Every structure is written in C-alpha cells, then in structure tokens.
C-alpha atoms as a printed R data frame, in Angstrom:
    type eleno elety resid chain resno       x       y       z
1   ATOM     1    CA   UNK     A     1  -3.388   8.513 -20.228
2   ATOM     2    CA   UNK     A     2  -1.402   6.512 -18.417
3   ATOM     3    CA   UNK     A     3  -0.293   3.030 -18.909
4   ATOM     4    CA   UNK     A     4  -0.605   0.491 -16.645
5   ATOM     5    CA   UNK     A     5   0.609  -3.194 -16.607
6   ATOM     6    CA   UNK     A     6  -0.702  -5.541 -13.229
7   ATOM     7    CA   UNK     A     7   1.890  -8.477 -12.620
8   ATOM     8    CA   UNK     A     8  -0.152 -11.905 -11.498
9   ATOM     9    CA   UNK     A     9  -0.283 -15.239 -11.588
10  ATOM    10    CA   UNK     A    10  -2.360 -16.993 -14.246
11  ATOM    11    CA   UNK     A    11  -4.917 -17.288 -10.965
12  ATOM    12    CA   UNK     A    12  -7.750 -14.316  -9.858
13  ATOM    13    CA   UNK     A    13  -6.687 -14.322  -6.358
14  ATOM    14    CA   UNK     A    14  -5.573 -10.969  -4.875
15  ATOM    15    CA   UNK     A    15  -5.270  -9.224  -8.593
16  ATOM    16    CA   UNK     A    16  -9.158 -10.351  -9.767
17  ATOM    17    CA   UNK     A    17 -11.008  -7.111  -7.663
18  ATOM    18    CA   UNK     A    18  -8.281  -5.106  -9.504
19  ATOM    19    CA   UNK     A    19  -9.140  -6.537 -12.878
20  ATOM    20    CA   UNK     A    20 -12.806  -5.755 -11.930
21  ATOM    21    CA   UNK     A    21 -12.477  -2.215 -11.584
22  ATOM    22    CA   UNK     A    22 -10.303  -1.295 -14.632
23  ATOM    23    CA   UNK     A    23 -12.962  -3.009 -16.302
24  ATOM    24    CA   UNK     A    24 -15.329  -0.723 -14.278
25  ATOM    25    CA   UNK     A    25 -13.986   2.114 -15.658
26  ATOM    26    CA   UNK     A    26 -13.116   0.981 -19.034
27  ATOM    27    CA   UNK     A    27  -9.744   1.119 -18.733
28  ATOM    28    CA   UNK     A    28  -7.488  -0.908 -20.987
29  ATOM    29    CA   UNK     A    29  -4.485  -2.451 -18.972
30  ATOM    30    CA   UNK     A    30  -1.829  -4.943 -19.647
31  ATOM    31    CA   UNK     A    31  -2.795  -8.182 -17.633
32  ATOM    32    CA   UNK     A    32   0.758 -10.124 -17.548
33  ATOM    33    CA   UNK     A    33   0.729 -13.362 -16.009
34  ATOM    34    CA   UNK     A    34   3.358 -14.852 -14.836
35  ATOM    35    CA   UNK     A    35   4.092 -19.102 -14.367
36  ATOM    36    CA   UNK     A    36   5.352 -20.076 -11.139
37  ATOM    37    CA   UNK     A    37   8.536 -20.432 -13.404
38  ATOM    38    CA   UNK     A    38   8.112 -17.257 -14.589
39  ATOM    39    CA   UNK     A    39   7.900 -15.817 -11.422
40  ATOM    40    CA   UNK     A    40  10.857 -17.003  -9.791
41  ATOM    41    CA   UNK     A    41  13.281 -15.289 -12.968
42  ATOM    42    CA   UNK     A    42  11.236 -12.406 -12.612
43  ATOM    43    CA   UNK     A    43  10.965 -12.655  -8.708
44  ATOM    44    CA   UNK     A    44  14.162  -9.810  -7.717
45  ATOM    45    CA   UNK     A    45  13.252  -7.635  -9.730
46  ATOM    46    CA   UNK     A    46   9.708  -6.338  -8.140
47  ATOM    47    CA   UNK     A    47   9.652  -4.763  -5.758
48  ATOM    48    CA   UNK     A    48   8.916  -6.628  -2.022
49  ATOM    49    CA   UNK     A    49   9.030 -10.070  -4.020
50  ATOM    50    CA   UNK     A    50   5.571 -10.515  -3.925
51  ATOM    51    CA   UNK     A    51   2.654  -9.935  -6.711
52  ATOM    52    CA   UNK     A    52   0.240  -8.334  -7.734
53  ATOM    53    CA   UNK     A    53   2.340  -5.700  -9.012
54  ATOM    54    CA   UNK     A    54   1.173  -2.761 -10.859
55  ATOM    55    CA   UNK     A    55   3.277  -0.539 -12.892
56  ATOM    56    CA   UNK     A    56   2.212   2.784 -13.877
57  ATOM    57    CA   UNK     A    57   3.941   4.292 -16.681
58  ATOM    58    CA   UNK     A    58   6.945   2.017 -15.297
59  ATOM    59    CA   UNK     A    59   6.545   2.860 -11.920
60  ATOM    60    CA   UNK     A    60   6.269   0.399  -9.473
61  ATOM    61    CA   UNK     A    61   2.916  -0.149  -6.813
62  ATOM    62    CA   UNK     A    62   3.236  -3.189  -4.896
63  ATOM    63    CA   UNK     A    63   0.739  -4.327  -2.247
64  ATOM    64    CA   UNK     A    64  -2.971  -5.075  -3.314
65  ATOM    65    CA   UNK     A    65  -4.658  -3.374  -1.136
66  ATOM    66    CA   UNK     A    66  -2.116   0.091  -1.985
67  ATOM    67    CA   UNK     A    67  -3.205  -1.182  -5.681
68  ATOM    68    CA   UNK     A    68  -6.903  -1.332  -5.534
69  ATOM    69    CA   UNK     A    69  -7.122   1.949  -3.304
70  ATOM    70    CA   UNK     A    70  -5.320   3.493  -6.059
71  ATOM    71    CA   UNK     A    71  -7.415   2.226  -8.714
72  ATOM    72    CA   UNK     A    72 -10.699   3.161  -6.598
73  ATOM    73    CA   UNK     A    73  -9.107   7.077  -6.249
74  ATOM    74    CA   UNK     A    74  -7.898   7.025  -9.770
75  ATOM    75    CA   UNK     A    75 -11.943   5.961 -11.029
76  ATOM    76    CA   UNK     A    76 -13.737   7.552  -9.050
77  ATOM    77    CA   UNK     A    77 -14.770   4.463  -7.265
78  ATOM    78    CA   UNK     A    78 -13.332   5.485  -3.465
79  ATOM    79    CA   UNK     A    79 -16.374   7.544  -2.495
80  ATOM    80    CA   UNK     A    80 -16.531  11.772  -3.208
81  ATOM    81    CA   UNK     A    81 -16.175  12.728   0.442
82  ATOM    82    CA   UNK     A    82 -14.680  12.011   3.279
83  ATOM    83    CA   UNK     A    83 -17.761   9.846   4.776
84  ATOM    84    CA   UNK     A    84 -17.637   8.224   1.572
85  ATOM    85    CA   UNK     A    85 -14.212   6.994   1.624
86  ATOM    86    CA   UNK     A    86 -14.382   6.121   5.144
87  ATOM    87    CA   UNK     A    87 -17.272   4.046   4.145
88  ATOM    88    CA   UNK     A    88 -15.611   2.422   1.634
89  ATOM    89    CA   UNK     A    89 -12.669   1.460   4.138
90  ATOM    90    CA   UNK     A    90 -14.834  -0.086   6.657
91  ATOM    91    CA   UNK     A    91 -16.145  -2.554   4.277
92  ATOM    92    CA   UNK     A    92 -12.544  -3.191   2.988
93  ATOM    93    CA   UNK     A    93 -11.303  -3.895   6.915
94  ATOM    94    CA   UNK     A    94 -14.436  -6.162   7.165
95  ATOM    95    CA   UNK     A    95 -13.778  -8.081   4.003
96  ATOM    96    CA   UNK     A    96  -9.797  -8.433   5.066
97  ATOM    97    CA   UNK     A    97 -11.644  -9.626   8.383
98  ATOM    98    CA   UNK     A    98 -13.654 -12.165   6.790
99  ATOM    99    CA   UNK     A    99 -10.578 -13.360   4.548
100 ATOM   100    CA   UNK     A   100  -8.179 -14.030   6.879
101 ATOM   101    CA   UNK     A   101 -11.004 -17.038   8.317
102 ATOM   102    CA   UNK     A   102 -10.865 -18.456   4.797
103 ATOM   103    CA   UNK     A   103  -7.129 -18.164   4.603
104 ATOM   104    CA   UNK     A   104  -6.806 -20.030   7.706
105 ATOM   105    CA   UNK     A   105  -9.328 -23.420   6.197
106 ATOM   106    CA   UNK     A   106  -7.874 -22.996   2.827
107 ATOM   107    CA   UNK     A   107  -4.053 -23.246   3.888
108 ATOM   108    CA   UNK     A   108  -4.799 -25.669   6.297
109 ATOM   109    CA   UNK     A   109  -2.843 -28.989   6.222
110 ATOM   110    CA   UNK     A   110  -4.041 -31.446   8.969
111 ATOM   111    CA   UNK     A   111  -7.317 -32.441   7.184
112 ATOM   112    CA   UNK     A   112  -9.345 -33.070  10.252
113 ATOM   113    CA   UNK     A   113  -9.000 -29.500  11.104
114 ATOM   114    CA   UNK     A   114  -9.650 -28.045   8.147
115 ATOM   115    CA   UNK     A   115 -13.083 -30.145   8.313
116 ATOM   116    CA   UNK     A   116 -13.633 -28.133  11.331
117 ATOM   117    CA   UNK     A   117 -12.839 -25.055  10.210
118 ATOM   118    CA   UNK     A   118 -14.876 -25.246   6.933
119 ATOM   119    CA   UNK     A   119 -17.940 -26.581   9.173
120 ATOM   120    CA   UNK     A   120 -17.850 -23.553  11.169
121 ATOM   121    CA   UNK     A   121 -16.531 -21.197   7.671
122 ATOM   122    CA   UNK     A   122 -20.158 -22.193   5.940
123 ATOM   123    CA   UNK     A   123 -22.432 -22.469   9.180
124 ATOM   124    CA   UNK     A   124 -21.117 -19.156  11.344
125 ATOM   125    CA   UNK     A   125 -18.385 -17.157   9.467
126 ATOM   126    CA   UNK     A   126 -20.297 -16.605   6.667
127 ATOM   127    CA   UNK     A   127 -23.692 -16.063   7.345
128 ATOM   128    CA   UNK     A   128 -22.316 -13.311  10.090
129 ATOM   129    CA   UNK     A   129 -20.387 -11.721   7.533
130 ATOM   130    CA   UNK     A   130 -23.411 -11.633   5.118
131 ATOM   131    CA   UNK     A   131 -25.328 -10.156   7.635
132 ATOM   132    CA   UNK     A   132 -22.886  -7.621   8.246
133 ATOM   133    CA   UNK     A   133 -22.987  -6.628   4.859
134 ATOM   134    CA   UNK     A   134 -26.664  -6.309   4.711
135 ATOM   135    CA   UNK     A   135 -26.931  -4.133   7.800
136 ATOM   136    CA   UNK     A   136 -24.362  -1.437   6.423
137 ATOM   137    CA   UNK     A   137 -26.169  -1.836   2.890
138 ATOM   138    CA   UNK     A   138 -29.446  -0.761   4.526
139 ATOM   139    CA   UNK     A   139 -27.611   2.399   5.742
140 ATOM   140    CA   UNK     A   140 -27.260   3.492   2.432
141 ATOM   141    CA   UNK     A   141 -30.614   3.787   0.163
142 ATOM   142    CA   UNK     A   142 -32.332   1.388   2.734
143 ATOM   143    CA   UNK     A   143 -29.858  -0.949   0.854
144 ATOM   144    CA   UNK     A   144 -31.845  -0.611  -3.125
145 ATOM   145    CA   UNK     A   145 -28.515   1.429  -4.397
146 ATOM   146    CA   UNK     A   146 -24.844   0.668  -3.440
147 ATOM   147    CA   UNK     A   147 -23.171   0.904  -0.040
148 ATOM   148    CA   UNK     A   148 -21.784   4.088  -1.200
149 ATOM   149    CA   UNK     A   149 -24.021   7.115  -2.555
150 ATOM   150    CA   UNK     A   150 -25.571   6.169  -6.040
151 ATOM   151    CA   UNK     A   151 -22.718   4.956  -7.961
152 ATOM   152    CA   UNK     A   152 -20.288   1.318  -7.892
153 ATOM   153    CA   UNK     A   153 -17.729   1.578  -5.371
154 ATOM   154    CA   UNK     A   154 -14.995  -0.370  -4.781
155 ATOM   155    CA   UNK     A   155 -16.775  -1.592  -1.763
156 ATOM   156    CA   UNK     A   156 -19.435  -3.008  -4.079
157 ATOM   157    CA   UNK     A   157 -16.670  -4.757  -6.816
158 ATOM   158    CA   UNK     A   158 -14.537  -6.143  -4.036
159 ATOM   159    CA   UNK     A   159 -17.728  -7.577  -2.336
160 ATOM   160    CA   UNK     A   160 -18.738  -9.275  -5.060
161 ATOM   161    CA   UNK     A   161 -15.210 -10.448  -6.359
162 ATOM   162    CA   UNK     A   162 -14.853 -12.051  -2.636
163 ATOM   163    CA   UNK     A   163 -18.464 -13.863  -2.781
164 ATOM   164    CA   UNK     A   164 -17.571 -15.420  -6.528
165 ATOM   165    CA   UNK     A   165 -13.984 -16.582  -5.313
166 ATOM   166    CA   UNK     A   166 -15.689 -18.040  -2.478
167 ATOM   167    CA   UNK     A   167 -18.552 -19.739  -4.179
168 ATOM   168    CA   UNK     A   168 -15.942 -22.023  -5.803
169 ATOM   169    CA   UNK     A   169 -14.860 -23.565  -2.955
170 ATOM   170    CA   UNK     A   170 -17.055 -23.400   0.004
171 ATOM   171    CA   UNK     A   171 -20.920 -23.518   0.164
172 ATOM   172    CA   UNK     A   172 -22.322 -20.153   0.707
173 ATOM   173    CA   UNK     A   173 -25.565 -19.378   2.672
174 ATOM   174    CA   UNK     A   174 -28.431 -17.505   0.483
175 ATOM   175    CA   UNK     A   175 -27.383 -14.243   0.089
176 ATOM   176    CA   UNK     A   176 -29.622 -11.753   2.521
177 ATOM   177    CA   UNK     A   177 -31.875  -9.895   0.038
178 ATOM   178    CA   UNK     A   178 -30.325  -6.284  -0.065
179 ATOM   179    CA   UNK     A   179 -26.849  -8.296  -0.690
180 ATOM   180    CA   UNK     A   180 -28.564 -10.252  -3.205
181 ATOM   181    CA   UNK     A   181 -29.388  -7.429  -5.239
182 ATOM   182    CA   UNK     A   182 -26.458  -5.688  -4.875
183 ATOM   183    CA   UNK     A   183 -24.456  -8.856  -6.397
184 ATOM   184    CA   UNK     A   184 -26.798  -8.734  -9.485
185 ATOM   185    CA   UNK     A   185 -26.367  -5.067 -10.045
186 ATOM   186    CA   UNK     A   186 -22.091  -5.382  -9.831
187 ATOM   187    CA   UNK     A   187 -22.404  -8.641 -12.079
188 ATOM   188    CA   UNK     A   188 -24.632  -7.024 -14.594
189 ATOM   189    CA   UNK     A   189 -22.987  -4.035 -14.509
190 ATOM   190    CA   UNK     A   190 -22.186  -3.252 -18.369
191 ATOM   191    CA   UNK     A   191 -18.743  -2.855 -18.310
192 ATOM   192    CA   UNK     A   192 -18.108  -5.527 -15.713
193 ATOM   193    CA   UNK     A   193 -20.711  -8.206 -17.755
194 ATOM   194    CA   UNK     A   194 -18.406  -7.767 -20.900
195 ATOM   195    CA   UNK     A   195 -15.514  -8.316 -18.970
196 ATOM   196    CA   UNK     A   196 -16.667 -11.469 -17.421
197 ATOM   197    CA   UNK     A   197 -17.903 -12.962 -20.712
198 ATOM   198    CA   UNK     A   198 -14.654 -12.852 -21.976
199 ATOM   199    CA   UNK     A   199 -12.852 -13.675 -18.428
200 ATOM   200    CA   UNK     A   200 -10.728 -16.986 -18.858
201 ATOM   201    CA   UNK     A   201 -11.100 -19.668 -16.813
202 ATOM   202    CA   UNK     A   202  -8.859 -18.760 -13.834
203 ATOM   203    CA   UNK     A   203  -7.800 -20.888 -10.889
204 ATOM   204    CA   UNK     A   204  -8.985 -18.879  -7.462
C-alpha cells in the first residue's frame, strides 16, 4: 500500500474534500500542516510553490483538483464508466463555477462591495447553484441515491465539503430536498462521521 502524506495549512480550505475521501475509503494518510512560517522554509522545495501537496510514496502531486481526481480514481469514487466519470466532472466544473463567486466576496477589500457581493452570494448565487444541484441529483435515482450510480462519489464528498465551508461564513438558503438528503447521507456516512468527530477545529 502506498503511503501518502498531503501538505496543508492548519486550515480545511482546498485540502478538506481530500481529507474527506481518504477518510471515505479508510485510508490512513499523513496530514502535515504547515504554519505560515513553516511554509515559507518549506516553500522551494514543492513543487509549483503552492499547497496542497500530496506525496505518494515520495512522489510529488501538486494541484488540488490533479489531487482529489487522483484520490477519486485511486477509491473508486470517480464513477465505473465513462458516463460516470463524466458525471462526476460536470459537478466538479459547476462547483469550481460556484467557487470562484465566493472567492471574489471573500477576497474582497473595499467593504462596500463586498456587502454587495455577499447580498447577491446568499440571495441569487446560491440558491441557483442549489438548484442546479438538485436538478442533476434527480437524474440519478430521481435524486433518493447519489449523483453517481449507487455508491459516494467524489461529486457527493466535494458537494458537501463546499456547503459546510460555506455555512461558516455566509447564510445559506434551505437546502432543496433531494440535496438535503444527499448532505445527510455524505455526513452520516460511517467512515466520514468518525472522521468528523474527531476533525479539529479548522479555520476555512
């Protein structure tokens, strides 16, 4: 078995959906994480300068999304054909989608316009996104199961990494019932409920 080692900050960020699914598949991994501090020694050595970082048996994968796509093929959590997968990838695009609106309020400096932004964040972006979500859940099981055949995807882990991140620092609509369940059955997924009982207290 290989062994891995994912490089972060002491924050869930961009590493937290890759925590998720080692957890998923009950896969023991070194979680190092680094202090800004830290970091900056650290910094020339990994590859592109940026985290996460995962090493696999010392080699180097930078990029999260290369990282979590790996994870997903590695678990069996990308889909098991072709359809599948592609599946999988369209909800991935729409969540990057959806992110880069939240990047934009949370980065923000001039305060009035973040105001703006988060006005329109909780009243538009979000509901259309959840609605989004439901619609391609329905596709699947009329949207009782996952949005990929009958097991967790990464679809379903990164979906509901993206909705707790967000919880924490915007108000989020009601969740539209098919997403609602779908939530509850990643959360209380066995593997993934242990994890998060023992999950520190992480910044976003």
């Amino acid at each position: 078995m290989p062994a891995y080692k994912l490089m972060y900050f002491e924050a869930k960020g961009r590493a937290e959906v890759i925590r998720l699914s080692f957890a998923a598949a009950g896969q023991s991994f070194e979680d190092k994480r680094y202090s800004i501090e830290e970091w900056y020694k650290v910094k020339p050595a990994i590859p592109q300068h940026q985290l996460p970082c995962l090493q696999v048996d010392g080699r180097f994968i930078p990029q999260s999304g290369a990282i979590m796509r790996y994870i997903a093929r590695e678990f069996g959590f990308y889909g098991d054909n072709n359809n599948e997968n592609t599946r999988v990838d369209v909800i991935l695009g729409a969540s990057d989608d959806f992110l880069k609106n939240v990047m934009s309020w949370y980065y923000k400096k001039d305060e009035t316009k973040k105001e703006e932004i988060k006005k329109d964040l909780e009243e538009t972006k979000l509901p259309q996104f959840f609605s989004l979500l439901e619609s391609i859940l329905k596709e699947n099981d009329g949207g009782d199961g996952y949005f990929v055949g009958k097991k967790i995807s990464l679809a379903d882990i990164l979906i509901y990494d993206i909705t707790d991140q967000t919880s924490s620092i915007a108000k989020l609509p009601a969740f539209p019932p098919k997403l609602a369940g779908l939530i509850d059955r990643v959360k209380n997924n066995s593997k993934i409920k242990e994890y998060l009982a023992k999950r520190e207290k992480l910044s976003q």
